[in-house]
N, C-alpha and C. Protein backbone atom coordinates (compact mmCIF):
# COMPACT_ATOMS: atom_id res chain seq x y z
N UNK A 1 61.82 70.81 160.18
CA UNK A 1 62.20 69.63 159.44
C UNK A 1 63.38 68.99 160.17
N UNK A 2 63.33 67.95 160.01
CA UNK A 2 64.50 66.85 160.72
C UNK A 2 64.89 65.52 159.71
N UNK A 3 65.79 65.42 160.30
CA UNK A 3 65.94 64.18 159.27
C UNK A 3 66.15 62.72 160.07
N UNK A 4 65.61 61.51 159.27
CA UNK A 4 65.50 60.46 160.10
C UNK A 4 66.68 59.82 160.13
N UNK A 5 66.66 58.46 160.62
CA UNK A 5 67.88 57.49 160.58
C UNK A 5 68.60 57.35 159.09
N UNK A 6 67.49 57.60 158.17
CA UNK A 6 68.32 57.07 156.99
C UNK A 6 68.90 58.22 156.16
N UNK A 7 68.24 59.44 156.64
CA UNK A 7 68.67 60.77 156.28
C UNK A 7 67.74 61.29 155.15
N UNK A 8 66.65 61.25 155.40
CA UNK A 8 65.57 61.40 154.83
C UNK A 8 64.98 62.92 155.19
N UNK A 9 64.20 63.40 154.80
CA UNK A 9 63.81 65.07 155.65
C UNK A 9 62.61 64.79 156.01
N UNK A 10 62.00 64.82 157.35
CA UNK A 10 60.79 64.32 157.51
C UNK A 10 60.54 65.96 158.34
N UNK A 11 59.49 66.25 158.17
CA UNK A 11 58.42 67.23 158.02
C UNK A 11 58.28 67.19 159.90
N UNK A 12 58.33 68.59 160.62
CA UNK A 12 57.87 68.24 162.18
C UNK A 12 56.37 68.55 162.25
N UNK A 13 56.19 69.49 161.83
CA UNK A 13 55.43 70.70 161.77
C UNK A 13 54.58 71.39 160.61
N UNK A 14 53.70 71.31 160.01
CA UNK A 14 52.93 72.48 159.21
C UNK A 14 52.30 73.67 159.98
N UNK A 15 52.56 74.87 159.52
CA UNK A 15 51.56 75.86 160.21
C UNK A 15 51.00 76.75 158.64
N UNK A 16 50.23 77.96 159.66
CA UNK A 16 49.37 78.32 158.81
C UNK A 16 48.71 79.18 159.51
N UNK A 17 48.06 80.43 158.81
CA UNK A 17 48.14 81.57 159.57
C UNK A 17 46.69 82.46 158.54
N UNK A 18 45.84 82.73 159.18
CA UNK A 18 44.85 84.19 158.41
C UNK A 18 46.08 85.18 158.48
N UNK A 19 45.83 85.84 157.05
CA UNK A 19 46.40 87.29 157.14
C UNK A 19 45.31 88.15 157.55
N UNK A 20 45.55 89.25 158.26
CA UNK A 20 44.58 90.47 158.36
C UNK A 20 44.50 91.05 156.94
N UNK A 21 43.21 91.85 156.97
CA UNK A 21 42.51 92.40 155.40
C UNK A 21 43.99 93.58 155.14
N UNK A 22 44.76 94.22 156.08
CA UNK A 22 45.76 95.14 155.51
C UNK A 22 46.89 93.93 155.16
N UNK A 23 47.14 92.75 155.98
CA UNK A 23 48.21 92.38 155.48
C UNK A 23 48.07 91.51 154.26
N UNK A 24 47.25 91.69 153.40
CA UNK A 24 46.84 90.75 152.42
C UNK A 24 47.18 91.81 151.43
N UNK A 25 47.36 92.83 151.59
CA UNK A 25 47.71 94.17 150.78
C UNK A 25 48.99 94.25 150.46
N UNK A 26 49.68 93.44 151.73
CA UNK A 26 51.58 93.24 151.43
C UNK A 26 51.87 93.08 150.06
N UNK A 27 52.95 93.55 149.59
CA UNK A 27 53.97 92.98 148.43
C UNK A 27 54.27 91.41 149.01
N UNK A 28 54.70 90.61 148.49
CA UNK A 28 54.51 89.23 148.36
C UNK A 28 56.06 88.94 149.03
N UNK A 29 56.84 89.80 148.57
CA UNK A 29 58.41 89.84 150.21
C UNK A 29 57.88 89.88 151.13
N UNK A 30 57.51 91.22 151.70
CA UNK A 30 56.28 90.69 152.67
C UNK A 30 56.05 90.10 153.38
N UNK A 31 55.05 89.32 152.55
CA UNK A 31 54.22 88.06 153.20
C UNK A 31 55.43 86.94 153.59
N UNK A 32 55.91 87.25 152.70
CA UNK A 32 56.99 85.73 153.39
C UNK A 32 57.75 85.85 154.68
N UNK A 33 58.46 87.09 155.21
CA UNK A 33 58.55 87.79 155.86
C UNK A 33 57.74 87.48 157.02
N UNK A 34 56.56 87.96 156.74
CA UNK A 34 55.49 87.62 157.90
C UNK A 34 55.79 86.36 158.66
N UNK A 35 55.60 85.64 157.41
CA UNK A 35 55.25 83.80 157.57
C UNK A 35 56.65 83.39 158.12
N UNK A 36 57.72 84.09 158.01
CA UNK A 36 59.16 83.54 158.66
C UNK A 36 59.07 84.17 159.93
N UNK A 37 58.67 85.49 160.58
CA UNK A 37 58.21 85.98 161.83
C UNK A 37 57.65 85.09 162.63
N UNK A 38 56.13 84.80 161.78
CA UNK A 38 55.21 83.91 162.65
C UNK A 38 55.78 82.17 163.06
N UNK A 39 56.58 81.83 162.04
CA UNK A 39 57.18 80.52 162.43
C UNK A 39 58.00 80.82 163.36
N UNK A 40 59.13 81.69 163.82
CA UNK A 40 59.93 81.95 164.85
C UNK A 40 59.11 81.75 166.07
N UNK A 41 58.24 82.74 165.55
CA UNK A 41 57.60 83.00 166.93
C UNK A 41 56.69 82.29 167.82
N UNK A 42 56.08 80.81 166.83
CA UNK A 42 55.45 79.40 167.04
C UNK A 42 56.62 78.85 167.89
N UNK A 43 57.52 78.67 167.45
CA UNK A 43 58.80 77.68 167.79
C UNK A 43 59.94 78.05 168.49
N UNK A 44 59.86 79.17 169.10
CA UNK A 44 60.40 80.24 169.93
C UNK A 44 60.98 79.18 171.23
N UNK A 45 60.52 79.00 171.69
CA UNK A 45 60.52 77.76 172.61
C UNK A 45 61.82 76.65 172.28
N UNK A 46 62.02 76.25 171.19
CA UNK A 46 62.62 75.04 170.26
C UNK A 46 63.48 75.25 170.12
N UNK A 47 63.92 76.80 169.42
CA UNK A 47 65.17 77.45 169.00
C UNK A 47 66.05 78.73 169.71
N UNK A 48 65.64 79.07 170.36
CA UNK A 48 66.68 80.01 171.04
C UNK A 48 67.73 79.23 171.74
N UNK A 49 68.40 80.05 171.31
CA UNK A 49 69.88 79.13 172.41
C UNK A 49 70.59 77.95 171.58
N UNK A 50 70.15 77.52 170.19
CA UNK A 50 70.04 76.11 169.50
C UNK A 50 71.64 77.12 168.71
N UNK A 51 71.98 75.72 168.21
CA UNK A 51 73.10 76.18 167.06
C UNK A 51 72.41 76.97 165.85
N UNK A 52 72.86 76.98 165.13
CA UNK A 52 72.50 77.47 163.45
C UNK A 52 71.09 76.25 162.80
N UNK A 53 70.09 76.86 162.62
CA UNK A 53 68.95 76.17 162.33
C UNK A 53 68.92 77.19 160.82
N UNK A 54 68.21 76.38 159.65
CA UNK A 54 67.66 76.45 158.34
C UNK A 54 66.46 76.84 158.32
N UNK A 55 66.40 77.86 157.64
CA UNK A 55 64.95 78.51 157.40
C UNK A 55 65.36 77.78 155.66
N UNK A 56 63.72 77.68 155.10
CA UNK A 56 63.64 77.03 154.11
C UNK A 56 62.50 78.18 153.12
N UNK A 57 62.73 78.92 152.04
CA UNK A 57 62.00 79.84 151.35
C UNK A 57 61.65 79.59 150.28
N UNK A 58 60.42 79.61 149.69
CA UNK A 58 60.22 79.74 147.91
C UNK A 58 60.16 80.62 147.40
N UNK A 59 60.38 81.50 147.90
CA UNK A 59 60.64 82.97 147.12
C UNK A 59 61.55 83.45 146.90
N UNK A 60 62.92 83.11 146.08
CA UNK A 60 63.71 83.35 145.36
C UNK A 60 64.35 85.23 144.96
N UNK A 61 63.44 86.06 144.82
CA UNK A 61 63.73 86.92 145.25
C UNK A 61 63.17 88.06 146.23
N UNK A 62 63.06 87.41 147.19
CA UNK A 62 63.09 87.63 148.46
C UNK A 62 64.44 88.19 149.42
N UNK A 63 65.38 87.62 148.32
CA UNK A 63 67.06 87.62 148.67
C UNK A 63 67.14 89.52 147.81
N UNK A 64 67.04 89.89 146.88
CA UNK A 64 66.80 91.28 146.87
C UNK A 64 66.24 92.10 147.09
N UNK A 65 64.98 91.49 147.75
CA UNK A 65 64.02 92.70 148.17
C UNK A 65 65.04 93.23 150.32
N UNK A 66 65.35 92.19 150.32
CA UNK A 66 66.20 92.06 151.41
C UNK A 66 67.44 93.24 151.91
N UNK A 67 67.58 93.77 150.83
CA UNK A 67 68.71 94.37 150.56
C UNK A 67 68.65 95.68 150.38
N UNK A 68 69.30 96.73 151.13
CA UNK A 68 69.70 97.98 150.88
C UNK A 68 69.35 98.44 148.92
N UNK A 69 68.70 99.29 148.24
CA UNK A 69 67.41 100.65 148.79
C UNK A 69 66.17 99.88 149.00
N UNK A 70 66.14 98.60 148.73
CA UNK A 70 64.87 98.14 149.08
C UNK A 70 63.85 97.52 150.33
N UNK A 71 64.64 97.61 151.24
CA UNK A 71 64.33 96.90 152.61
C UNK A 71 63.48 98.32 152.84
N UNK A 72 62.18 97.99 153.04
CA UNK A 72 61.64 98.95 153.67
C UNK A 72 61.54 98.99 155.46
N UNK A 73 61.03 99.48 155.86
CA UNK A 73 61.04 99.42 157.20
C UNK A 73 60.61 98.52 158.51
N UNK A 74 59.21 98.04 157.76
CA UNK A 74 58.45 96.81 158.37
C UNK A 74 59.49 95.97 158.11
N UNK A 75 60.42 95.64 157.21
CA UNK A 75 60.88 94.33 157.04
C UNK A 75 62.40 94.57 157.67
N UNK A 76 62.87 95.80 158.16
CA UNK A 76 63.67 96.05 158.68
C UNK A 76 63.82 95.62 160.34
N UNK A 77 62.29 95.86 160.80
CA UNK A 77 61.72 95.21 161.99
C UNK A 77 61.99 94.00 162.36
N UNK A 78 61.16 93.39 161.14
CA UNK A 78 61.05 91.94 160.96
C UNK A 78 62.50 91.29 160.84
N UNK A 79 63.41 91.48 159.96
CA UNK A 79 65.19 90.79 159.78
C UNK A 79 65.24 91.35 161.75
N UNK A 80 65.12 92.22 161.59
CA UNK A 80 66.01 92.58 163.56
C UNK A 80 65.44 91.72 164.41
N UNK A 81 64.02 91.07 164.26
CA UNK A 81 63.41 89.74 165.25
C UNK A 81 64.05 89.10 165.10
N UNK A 82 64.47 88.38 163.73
CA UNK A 82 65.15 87.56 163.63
C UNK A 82 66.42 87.35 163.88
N UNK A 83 66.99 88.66 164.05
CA UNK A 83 68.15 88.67 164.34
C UNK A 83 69.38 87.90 165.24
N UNK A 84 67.99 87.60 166.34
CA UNK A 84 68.74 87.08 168.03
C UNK A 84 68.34 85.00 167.51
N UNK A 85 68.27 84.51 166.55
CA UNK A 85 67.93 83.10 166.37
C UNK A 85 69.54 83.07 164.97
N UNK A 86 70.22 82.15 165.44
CA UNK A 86 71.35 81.32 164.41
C UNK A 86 70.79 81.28 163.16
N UNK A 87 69.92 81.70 162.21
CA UNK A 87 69.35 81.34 161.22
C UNK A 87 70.19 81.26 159.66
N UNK A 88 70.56 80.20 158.59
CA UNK A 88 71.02 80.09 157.79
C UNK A 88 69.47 80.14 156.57
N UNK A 89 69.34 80.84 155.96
CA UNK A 89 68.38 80.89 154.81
C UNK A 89 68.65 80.03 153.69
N UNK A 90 68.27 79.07 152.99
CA UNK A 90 67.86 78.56 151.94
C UNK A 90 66.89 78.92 151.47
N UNK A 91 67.02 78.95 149.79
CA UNK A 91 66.18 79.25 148.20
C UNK A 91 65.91 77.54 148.09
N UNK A 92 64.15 77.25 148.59
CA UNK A 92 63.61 75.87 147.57
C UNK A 92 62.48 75.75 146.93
N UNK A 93 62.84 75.81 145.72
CA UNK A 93 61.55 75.90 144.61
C UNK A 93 60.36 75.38 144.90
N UNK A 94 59.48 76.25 144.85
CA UNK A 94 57.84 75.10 145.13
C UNK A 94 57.88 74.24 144.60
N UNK A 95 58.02 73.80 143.84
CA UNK A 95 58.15 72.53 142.93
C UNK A 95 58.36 71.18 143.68
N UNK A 96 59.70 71.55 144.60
CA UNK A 96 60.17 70.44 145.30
C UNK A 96 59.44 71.11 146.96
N UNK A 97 58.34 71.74 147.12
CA UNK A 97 58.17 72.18 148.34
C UNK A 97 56.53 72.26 148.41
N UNK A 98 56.41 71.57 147.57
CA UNK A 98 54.24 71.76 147.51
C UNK A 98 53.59 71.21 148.91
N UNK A 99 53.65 70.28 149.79
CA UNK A 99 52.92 70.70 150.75
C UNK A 99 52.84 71.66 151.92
N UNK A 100 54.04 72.37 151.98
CA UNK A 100 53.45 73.35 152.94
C UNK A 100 52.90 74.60 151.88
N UNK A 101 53.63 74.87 150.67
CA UNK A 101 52.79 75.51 149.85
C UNK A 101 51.31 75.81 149.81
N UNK A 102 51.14 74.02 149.94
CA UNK A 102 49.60 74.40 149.44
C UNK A 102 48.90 74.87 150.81
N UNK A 103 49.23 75.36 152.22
CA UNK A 103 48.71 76.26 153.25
C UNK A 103 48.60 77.21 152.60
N UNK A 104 49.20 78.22 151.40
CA UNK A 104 49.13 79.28 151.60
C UNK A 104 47.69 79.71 150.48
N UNK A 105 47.30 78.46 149.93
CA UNK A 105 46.31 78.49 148.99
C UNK A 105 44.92 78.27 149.47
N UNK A 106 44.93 78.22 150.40
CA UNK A 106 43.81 77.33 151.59
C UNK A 106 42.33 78.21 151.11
N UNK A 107 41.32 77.94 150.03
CA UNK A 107 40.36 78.91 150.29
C UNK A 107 39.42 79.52 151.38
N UNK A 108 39.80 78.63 152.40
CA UNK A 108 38.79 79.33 153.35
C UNK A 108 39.61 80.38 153.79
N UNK A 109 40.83 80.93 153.45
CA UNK A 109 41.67 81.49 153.94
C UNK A 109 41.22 82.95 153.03
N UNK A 110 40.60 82.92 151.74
CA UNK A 110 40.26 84.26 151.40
C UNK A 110 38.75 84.70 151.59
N UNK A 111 38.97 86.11 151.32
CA UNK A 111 37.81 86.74 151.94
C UNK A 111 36.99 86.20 150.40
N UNK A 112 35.59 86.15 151.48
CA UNK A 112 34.51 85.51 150.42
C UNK A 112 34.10 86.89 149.88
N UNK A 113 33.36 86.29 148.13
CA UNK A 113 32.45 87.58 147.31
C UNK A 113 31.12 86.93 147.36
N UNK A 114 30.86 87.74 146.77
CA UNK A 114 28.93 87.79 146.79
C UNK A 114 28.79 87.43 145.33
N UNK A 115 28.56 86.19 145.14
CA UNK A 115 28.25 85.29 143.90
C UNK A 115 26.62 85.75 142.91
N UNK A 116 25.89 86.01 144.02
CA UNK A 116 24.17 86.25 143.52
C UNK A 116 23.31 86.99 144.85
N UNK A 117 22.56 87.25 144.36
CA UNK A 117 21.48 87.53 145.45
C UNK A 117 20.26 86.82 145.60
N UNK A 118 20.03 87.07 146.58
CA UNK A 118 18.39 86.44 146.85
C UNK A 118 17.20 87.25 146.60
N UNK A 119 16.22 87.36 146.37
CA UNK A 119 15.10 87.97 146.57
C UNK A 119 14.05 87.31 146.96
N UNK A 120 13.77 87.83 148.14
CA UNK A 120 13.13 87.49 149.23
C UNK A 120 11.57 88.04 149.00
N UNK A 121 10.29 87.46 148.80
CA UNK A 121 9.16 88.01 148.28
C UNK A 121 8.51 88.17 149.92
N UNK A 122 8.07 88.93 150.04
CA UNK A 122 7.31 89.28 151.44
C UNK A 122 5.74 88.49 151.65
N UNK A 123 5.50 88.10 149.87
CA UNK A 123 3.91 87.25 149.97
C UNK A 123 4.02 85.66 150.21
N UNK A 124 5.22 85.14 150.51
CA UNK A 124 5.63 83.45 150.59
C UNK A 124 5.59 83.61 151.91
């Protein structure tokens, strides 16, 4: 995100990502987690070396799962990637954040079920 002449927040970028069938299993810290990994690692290029850049989150408590007894290990990984980028975190409610939101709703993005069957007659 950037902001224009008039100081407006204009949008650079949407991304968007398949989870694998285990990472769809994540706790929902997690996933966000992931999705702050995978944006680094899109824009890797953009930001190293940059001053202090804003990560922007809707997951609100995300800020305690963060935290000593609960940081499990994957996400211990994950904060240490991040570690080497200036990053300042902001809390913004979906509310005021629905289009990149709605990437994470994308149905082609879940695994399909089996609605009906066919039966297939061998005399047609």
């Amino acid at each position: 995100m950037q902001f224009d002449d008039e100081g407006r927040e204009r949008l650079v970028s949407y991304q968007s990502l398949q989870m694998k069938q285990a990472e769809r299993n994540y706790p929902v810290h997690d996933k966000k987690l992931l999705a702050r990994r995978y944006a680094l690692i899109k824009f890797r290029v953009y930001r190293l070396g940059e001053q202090t850049f804003a990560v922007y989150t809707d997951h609100e408590s995300l800020w305690t799962a963060m935290k000593p007894p609960h940081l499990s290990h994957r996400m211990a990984l994950w904060l240490s990637f991040s570690a080497e980028y200036n990053i300042v975190v902001h809390y913004k409610s979906s509310k005021n954040n629905t289009l990149p939101d709605a990437l994470s709703l994308r149905p082609d993005y879940y695994p399909r079920t089996l609605l009906s069957r066919q039966v297939i007659d061998d005399n047609d």
